[in-house]
Coordinates of C-alpha atoms in Angstrom, one line a residue:
Chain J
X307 CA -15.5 -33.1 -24.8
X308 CA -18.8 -33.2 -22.6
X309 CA -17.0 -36.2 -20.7
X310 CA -13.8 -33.9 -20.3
X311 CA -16.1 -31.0 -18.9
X312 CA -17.6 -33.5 -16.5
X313 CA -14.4 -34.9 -15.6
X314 CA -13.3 -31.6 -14.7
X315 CA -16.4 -31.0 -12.9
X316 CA -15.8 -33.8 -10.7
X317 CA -12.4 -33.1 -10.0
X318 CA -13.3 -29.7 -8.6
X319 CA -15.9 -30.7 -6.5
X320 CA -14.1 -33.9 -4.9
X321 CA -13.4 -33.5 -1.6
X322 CA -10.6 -35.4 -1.8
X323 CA -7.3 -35.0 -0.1
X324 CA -5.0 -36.8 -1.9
X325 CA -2.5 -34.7 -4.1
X326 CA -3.2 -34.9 -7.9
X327 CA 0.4 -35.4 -8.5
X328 CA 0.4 -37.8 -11.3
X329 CA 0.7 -36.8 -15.0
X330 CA -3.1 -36.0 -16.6
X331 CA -4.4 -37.1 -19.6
X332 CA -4.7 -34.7 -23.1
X333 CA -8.2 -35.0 -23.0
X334 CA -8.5 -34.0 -19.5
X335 CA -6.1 -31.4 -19.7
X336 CA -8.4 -29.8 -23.0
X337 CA -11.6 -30.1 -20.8
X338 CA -9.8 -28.6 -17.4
X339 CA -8.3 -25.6 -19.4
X340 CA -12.2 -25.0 -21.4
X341 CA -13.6 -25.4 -18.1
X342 CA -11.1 -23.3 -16.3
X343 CA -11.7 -20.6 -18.8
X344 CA -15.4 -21.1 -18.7
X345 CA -15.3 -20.6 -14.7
X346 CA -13.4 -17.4 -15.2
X347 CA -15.1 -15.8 -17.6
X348 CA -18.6 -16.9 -15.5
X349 CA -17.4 -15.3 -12.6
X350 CA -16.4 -12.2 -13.8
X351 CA -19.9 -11.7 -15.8
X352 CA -21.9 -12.3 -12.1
X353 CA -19.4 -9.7 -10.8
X354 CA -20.3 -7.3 -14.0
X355 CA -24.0 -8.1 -13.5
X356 CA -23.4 -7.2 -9.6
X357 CA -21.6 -3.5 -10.5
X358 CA -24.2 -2.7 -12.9
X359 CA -26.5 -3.0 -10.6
X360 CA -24.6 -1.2 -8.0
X361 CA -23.9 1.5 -10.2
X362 CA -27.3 1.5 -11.2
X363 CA -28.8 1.8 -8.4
X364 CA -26.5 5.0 -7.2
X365 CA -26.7 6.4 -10.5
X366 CA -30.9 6.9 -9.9
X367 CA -30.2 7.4 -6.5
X368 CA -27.9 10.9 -7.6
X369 CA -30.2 12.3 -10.7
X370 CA -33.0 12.0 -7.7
X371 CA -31.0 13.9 -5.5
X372 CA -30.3 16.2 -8.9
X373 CA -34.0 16.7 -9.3
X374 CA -34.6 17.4 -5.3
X375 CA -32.0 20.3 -5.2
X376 CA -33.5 21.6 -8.4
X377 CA -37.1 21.5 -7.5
X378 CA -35.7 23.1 -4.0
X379 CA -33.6 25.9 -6.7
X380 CA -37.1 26.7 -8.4
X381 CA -38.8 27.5 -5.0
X382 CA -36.8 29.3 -3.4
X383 CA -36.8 32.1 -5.8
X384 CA -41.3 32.2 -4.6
X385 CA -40.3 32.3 -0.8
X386 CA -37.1 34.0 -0.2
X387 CA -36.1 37.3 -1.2
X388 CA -33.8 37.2 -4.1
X389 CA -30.2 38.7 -4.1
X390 CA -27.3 37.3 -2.8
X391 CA -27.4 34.3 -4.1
X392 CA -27.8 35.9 -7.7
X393 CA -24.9 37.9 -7.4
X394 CA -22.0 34.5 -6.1
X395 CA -19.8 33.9 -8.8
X396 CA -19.2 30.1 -9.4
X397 CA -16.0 29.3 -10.5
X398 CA -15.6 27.2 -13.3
X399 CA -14.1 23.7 -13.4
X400 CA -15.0 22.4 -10.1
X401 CA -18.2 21.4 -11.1
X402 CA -19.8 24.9 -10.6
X403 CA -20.7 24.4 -7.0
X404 CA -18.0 26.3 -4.7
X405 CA -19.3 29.7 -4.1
X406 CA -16.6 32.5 -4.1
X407 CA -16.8 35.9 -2.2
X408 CA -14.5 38.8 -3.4
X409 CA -12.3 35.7 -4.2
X410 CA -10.9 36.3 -8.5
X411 CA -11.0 32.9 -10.0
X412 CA -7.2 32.5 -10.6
X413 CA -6.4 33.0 -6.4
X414 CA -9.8 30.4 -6.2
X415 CA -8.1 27.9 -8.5
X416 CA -4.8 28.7 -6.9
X417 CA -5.9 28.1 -3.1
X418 CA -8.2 24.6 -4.4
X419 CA -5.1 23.4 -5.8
X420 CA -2.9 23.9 -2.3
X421 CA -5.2 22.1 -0.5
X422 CA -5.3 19.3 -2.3
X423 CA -1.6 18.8 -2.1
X424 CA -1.5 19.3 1.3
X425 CA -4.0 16.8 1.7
X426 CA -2.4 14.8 -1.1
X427 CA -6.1 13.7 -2.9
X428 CA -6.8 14.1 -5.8
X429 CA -8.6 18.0 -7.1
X430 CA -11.4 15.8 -8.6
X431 CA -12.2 14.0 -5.0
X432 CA -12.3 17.3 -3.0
X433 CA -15.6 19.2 -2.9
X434 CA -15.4 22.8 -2.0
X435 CA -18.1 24.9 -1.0
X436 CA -17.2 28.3 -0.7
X437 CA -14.0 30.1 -0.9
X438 CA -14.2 33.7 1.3
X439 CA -11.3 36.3 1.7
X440 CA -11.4 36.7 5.4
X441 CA -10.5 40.8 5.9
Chain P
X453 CA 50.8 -24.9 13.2
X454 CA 50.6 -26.8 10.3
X455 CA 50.8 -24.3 7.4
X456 CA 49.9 -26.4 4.9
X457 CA 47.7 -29.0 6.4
X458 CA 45.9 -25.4 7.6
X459 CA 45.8 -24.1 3.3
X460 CA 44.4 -27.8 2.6
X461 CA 41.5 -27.4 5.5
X462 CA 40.5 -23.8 4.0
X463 CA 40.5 -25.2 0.3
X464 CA 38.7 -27.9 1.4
X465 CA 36.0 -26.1 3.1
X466 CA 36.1 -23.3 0.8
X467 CA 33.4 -23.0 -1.7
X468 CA 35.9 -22.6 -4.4
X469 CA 36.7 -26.3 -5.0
X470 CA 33.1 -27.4 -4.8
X471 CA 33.0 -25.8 -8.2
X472 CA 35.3 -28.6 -9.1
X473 CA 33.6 -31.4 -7.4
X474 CA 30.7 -33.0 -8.6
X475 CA 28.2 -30.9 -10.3
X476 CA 29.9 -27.9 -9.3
X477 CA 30.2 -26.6 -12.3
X478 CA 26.7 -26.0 -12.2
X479 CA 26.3 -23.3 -9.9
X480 CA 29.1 -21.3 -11.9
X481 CA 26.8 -21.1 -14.4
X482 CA 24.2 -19.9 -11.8
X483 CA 26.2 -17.4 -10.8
X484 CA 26.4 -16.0 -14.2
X485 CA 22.7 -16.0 -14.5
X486 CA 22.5 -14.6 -10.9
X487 CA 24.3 -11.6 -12.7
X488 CA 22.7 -11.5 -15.7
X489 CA 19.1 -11.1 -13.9
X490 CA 21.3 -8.5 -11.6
X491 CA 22.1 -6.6 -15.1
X492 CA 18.7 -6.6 -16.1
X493 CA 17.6 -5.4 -13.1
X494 CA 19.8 -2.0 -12.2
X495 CA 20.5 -1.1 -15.8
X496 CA 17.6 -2.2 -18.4
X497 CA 15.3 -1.6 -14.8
X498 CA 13.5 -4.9 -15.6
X499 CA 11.0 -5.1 -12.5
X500 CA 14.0 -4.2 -10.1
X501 CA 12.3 -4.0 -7.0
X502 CA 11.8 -7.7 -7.3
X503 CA 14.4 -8.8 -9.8
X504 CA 17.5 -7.3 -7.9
X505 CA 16.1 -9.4 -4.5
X506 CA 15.5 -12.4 -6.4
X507 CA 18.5 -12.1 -8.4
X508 CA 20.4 -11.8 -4.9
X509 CA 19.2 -14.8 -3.2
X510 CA 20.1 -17.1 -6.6
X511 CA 23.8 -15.7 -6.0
X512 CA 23.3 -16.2 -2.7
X513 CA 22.0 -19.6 -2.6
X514 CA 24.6 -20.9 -5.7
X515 CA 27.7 -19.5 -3.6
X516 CA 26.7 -21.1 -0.7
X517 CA 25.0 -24.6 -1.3
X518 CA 26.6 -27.0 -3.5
X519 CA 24.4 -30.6 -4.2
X520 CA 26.5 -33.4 -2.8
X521 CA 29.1 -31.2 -0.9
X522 CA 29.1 -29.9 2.9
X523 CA 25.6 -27.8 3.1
X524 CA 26.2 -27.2 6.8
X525 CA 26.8 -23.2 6.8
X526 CA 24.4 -22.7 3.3
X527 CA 21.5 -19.8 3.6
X528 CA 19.0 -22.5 2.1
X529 CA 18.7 -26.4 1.9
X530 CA 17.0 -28.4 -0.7
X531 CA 16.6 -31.4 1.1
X532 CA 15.3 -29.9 3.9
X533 CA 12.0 -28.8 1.8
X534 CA 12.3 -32.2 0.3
X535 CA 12.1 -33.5 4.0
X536 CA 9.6 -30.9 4.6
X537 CA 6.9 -32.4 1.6
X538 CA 7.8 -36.0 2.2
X539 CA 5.1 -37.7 3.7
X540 CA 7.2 -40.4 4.6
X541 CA 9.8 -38.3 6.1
X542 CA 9.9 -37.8 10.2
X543 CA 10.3 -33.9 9.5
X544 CA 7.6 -34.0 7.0
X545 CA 5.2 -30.6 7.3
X546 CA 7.8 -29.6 10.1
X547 CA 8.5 -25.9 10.1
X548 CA 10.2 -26.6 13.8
X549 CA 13.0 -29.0 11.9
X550 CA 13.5 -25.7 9.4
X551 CA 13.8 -23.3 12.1
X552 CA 16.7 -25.6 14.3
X553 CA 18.6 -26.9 11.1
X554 CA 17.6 -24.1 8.4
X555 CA 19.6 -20.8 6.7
X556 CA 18.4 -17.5 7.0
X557 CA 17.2 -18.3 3.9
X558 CA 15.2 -21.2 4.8
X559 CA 13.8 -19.3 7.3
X560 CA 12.7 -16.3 4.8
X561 CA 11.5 -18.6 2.7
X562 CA 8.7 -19.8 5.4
X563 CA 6.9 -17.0 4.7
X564 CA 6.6 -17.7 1.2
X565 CA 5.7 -21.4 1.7
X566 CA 3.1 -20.6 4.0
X567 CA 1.5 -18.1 1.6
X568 CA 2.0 -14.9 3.2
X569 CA 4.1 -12.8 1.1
X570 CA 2.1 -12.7 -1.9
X571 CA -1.0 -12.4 0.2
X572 CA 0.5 -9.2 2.1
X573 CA 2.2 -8.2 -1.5
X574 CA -2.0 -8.4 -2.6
X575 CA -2.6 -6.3 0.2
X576 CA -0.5 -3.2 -0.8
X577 CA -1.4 -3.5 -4.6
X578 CA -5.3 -3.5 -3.3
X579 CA -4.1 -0.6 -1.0
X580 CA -2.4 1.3 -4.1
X581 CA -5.1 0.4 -6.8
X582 CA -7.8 2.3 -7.8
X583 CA -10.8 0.5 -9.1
X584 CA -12.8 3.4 -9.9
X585 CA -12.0 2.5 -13.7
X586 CA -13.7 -0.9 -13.1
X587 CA -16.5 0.1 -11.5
X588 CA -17.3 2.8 -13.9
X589 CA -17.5 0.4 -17.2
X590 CA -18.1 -2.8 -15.7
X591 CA -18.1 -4.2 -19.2
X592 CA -13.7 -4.2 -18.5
X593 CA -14.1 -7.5 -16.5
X594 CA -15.3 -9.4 -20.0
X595 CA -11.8 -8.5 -20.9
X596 CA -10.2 -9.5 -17.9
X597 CA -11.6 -12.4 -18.2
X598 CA -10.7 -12.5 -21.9
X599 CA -6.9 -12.0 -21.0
X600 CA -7.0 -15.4 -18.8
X601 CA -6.5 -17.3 -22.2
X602 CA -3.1 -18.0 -22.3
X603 CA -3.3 -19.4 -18.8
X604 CA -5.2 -22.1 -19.6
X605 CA -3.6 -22.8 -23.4
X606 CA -0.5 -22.5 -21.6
X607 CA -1.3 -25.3 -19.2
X608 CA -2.9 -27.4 -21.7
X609 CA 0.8 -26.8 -23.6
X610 CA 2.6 -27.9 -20.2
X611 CA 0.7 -31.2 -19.9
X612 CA 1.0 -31.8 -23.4
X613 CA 5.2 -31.9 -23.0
X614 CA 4.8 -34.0 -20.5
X615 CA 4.3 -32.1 -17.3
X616 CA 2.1 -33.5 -14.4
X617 CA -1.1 -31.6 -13.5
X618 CA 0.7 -29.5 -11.0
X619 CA 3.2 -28.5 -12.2
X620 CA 1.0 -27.5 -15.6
X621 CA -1.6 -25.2 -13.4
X622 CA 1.5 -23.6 -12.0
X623 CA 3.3 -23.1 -15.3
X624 CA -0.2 -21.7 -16.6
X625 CA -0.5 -19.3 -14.3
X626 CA 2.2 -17.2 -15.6
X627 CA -0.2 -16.4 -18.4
X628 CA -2.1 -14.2 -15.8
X629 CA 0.9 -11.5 -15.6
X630 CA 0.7 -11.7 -11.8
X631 CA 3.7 -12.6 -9.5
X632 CA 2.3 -12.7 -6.2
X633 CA -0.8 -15.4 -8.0
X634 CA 2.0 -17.2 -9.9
X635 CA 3.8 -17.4 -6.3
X636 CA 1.0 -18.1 -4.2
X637 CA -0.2 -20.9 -6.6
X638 CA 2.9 -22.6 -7.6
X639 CA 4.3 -22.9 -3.9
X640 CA 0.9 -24.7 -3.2
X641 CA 1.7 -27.3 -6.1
X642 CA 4.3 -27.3 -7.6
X643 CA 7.0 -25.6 -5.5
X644 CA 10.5 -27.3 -7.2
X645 CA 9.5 -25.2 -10.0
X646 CA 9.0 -21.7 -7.9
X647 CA 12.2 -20.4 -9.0
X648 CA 11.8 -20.6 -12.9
X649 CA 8.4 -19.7 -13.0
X650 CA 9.1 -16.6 -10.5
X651 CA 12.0 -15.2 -13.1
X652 CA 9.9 -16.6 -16.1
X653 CA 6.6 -14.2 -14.2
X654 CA 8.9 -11.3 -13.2
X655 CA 10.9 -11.4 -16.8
X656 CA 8.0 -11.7 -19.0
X657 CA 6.6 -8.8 -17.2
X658 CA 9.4 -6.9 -17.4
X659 CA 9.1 -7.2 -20.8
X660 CA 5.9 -6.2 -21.6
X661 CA 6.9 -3.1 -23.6
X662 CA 8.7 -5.5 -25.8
X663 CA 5.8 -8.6 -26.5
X664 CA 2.5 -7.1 -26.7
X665 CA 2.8 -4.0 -29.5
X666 CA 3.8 -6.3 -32.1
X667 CA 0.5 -8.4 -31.4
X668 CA -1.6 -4.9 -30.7
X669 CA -0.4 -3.9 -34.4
X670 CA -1.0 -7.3 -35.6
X671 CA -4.5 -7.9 -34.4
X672 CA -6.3 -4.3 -34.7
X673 CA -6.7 -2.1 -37.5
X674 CA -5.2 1.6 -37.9
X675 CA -9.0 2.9 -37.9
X676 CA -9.4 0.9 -34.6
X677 CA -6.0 1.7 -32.6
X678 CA -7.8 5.5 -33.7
X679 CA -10.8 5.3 -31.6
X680 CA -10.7 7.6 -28.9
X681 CA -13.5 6.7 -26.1
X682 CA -15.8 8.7 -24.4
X683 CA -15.4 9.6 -20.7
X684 CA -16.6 7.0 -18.1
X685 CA -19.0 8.1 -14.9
X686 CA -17.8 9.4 -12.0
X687 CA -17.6 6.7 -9.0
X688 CA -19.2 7.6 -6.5
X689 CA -17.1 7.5 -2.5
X690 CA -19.9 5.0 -1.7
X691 CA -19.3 2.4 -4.5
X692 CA -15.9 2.5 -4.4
X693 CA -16.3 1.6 -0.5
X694 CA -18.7 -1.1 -1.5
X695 CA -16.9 -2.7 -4.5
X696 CA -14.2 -4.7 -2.5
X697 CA -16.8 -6.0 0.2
X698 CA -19.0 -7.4 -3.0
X699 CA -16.3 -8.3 -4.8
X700 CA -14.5 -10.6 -1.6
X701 CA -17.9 -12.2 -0.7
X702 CA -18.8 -13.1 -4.7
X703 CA -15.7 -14.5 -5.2
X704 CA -14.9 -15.6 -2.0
X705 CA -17.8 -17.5 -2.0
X706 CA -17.7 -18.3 -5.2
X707 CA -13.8 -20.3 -5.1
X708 CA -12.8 -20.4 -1.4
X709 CA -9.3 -21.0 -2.6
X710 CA -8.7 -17.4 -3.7
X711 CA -9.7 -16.1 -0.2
X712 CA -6.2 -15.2 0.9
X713 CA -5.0 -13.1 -2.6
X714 CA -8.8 -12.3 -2.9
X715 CA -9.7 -11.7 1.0
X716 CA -6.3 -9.4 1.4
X717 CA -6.3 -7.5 -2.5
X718 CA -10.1 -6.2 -1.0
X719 CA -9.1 -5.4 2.2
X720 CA -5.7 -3.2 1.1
X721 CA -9.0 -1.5 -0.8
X722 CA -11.1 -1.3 1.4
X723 CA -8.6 0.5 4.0
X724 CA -7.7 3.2 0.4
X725 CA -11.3 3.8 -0.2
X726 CA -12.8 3.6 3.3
X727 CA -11.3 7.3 4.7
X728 CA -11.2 6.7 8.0
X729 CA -7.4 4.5 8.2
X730 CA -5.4 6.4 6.1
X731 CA -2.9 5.3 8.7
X732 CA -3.0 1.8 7.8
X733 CA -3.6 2.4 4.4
X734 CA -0.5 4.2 3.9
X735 CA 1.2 2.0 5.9
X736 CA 0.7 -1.2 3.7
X737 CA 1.3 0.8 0.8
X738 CA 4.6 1.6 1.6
X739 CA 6.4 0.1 4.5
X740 CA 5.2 -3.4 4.6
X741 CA 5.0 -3.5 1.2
X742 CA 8.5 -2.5 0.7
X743 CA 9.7 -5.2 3.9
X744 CA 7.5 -8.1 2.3
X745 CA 9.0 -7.5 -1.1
X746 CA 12.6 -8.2 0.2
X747 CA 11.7 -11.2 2.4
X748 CA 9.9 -12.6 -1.2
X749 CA 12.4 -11.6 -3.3
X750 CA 15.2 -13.2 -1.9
X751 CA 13.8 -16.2 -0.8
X752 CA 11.7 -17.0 -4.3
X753 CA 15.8 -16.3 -5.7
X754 CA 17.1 -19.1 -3.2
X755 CA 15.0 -21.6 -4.6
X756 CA 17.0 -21.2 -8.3
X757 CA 19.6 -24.0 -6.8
X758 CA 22.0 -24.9 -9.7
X759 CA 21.2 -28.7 -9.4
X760 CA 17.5 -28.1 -9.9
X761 CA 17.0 -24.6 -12.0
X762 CA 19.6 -26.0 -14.7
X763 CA 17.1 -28.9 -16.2
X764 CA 15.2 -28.6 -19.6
X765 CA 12.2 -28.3 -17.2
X766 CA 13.9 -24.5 -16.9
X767 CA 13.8 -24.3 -20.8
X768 CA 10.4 -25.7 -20.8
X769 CA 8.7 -23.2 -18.6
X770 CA 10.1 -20.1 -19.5
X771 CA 9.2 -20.8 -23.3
X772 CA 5.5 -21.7 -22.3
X773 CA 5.8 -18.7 -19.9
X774 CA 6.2 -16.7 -23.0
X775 CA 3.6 -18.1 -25.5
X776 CA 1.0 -17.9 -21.8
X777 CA 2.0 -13.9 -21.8
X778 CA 1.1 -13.8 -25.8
X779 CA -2.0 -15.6 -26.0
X780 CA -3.2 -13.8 -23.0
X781 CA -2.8 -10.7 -24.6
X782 CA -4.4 -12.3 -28.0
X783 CA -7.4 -13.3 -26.3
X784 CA -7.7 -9.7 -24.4
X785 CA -7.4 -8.1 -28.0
X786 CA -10.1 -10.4 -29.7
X787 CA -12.4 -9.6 -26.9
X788 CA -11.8 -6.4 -27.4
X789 CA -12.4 -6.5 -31.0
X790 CA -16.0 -7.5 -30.7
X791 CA -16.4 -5.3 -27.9
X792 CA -15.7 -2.3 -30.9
X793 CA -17.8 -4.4 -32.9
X794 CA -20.8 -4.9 -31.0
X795 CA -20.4 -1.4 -29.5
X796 CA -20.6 -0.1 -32.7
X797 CA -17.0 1.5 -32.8
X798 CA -17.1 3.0 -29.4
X799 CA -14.2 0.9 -27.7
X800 CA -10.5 1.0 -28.7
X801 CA -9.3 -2.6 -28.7
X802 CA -6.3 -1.5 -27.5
X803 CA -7.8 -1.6 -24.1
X804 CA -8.2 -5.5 -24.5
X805 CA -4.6 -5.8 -24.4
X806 CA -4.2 -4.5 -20.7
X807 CA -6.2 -7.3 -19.4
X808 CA -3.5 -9.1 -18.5
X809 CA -2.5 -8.4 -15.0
X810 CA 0.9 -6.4 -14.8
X811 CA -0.8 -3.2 -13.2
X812 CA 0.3 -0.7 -14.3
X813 CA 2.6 -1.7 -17.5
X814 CA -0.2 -3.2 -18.9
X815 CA -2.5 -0.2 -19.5
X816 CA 0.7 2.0 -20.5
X817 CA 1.3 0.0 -23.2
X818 CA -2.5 0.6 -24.3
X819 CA -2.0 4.0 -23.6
X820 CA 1.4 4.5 -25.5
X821 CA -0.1 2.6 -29.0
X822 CA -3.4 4.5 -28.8
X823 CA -0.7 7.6 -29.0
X824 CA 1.6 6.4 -31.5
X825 CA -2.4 5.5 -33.7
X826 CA -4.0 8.7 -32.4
X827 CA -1.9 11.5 -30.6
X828 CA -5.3 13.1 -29.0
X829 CA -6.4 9.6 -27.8
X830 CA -5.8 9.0 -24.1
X831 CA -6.6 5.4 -23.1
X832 CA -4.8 5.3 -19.8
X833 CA -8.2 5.1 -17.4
X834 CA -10.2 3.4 -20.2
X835 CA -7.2 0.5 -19.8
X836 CA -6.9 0.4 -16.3
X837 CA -10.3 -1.1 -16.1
X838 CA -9.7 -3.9 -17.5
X839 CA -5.8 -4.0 -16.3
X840 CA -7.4 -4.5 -12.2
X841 CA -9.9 -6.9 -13.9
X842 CA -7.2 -8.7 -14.9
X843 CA -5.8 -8.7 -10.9
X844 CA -9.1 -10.6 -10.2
X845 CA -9.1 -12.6 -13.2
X846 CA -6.2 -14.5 -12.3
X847 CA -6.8 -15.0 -8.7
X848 CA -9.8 -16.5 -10.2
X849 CA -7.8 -18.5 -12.6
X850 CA -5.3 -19.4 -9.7
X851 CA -8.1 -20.7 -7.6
X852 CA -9.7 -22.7 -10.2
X853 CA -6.7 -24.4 -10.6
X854 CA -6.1 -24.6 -6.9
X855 CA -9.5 -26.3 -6.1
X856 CA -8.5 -28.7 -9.4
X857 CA -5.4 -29.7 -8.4
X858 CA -4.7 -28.9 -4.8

């Protein structure tokens, strides 16, 4: 079997530019296709070993941005005045961040769901700020 | 005018008596099959958007070139791809001798010997895919990778009845559930056998409803078909715009053969995820997507010539075409299965299953028998993960074999 792998081995790094046309031995066949499948599966676990790393790195990268906007949260409160802020309604399901103002959640929900239509992404990919009845 | 001697010059020329001459008889029967596939096509829906085209160009080509007879006014000619691989031959690599003496199918068909449809085909799925799935468990591509099994038995099946290397990794490759691959790598080795394995692709795909539930039921458990799986992570717009420039450079690099399927199914991506060509994104999405799947389609149907499609080689492929589909979707679901073992019951096996390409059927069919086990069990992202795995999977796969055997 270790012979088939190596024949295999060879074959794919020849540089060789003559057309394997001829008919291939059983046992070179088995070790191709256990090579083959070996190849693939190695390439794919490099590429999952890549992503996690991607997505590990933007994953610490967001709970620090997380922590930054919630150490900003805590003092504000010490140097600005209070109010406003207290009083916005956040409307759930968007991920609590668009701020309404004298906006009822059903019209919010309504007007989030238009745009992304018109702009034909998906709700989940839109962020929305705020939401404001202009009068 | 001669009357008669006029009748005798029409039936002569006419393609009715070449039924009668020679092997004639042949490309009746191909025009049977020609509306058979057509059947399949508009009414049971099999894969139309390719099968109708492909189904097309067979008619096409079996009303209008008959081996032996007058192949003057036919839309594709045999022996002028034989001419066209011959090394010996004066017209050998000549696309100039196709364009003077060719059909409009010959012509059509350059595109697919040169490996440009199923690139630009790779470009709109890339354009129409969303890898957010993937990226989210990367722990799908072990099952992707899984899924590749029935290639490889399936080629080790061809050589073992007797086919050569070629024409094996090309047979093989059906496993992978991937037209555009099976396209791409069979018209670079083995491309008398483009039109079986083509149907054989496009007809086991169709059918993918119909062959994997029997083996889902067979190879999980009730109390596994009932997991239902957590939520994945939200992908961020950055990683999703950086997943098909690491993915084309890794594998790229990795198997420089894949770089057109690879090179174009990242940068169809890339222009989805990117946000600022929308333009071109919907653009290859739809238009040239839609203009490149009728040039393939009815040029991969020309190439089902009665004198060569009708050959046990035809029998051959399409039944190793099927056990490829089925162990390919056996190896995805034993994957699977120690995924729910090692995860300690947290993946559905199902989800195994869908790592053979056929985006989106694939996934579906996880989606539908995760139902039928669990009505409140929604598997349809879990499976697409490893359903676009399997995309990359079998361009792997293809270029493996390419750099074998090419």
């Amino acid at each position: 079997m270790i012979e088939d792998l190596n024949l295999a081995a060879e074959a794919l790094s020849e540089v060789s530019t003559e057309a394997t046309t001829e008919k291939i031995s059983i046992g070179e066949a088995a070790g191709t296709a256990v090579f083959g499948y070996a190849v693939v599966f190695a390439g794919l676990i490099v590429l999952m070993i890549l992503l996690y790393c991607t997505g590990a790195y933007f994953k610490s990268k967001e709970a620090k941005q997380k922590a930054a906007a919630e150490a900003e949260k805590k003092a504000a409160p010490a140097i600005a005045a209070p109010a406003p802020a207290a009083e916005v309604k956040l409307a759930p399901g968007s991920a609590g961040h668009v701020k309404l103002f004298d906006v009822p959640d059903k019209e919010a929900a309504m007007i989030m769901a238009i745009v992304a239509d018109k702009m034909q992404k998906p709700l989940n990919e839109l962020h929305f700020i705020s939401i404001k009845e202009v009068k | 005018m001669d009357v008669l001697d006029t009748l005798e010059t029409l039936w002569n020329s006419s393609g009715f008596k070449s039924f009668f001459v020679g092997e004639g008889w042949k490309n009746l029967i191909m025009i049977f099959v020609s509306c058979l596939l057509l059947y399949l096509g508009i009414k049971k829906k099999f894969e139309p958007l390719l099968l109708v085209g492909i189904a097309f160009g067979c008619l096409l080509v079996n009303l209008s070139y008959f081996a032996g007879g007058d192949t003057g006014d036919a839309l594709y000619h045999m022996d002028l791809w034989d001419n066209f691989l011959d090394e010996t031959h004066p017209d050998y690599h000549s696309y100039g001798a196709i364009m003077a003496h060719g059909g409009l199918l010959d012509i059509l068909y350059i595109g697919v010997k040169a490996g440009v449809y199923p690139s630009l085909i790779f470009m709109g799925v890339g354009a129409m895919t969303d890898f957010g799935p993937l990226i989210s468990n990367p722990k799908s591509l072990l099952l992707g990778a899984a899924a590749q099994m029935g290639v490889f038995l399936a080629f080790f099946g061809a050589v073992c009845l007797g086919f050569t290397g070629n024409e094996a990794a090309s047979i093989g490759i059906i496993g992978g559930a991937d037209g555009p691959t099976a396209i791409f790598l069979t018209t670079k080795l083995a491309p008398h056998l483009l039109g079986a394995i083509a149907i054989a692709a496009y007809s086991y795909m169709a059918l993918i409803p119909m062959i994997q539930p029997p083996l889902m039921r067979l190879l999980t458990t009730e109390k596994e078909r009932k997991v239902k799986m957590e939520q994945s992570r939200t992908v961020s717009k950055t990683e999703k715009i950086i997943f098909p420039i690491i993915v084309a450079m890794f594998v790229i690099l990795l198997l420089p053969s894949t770089a057109p399927l690879v090179g174009c199914l990242m940068l169809g991506n890339l222009w989805r995820e990117c946000g600022v060509t929308e333009r071109l994104s919907d653009t290859v999405q739809n238009a040239l997507m839609n203009i490149v799947t009728v040039f393939l389609g009815i040029s991969v149907g020309a190439t089902t010539a009665a004198s060569r499609f009708l050959s046990l080689e035809t029998i051959k492929i399409v039944a190793l075409g099927l056990t490829a589909f089925c162990f390919s979707t056996i190896g995805g679901l034993l994957v699977g299965k120690l995924m729910y073992k090692l995860s300690g019951g947290k993946i559905n096996p199902l989800i195994g299953s869908a790592g053979v390409s056929a985006v989106p059927m694939a996934a579906r069919v996880s989606q539908m028998e995760g139902q039928k086990a669990n009505p409140k069990n929604f598997l349809l992202m879990h499976a697409m993960g490893p359903n676009v795995a399997g995309v990359i999977g079998s361009a792997i796969a293809a270029g493996f074999l390419l750099a074998v055997f090419k």
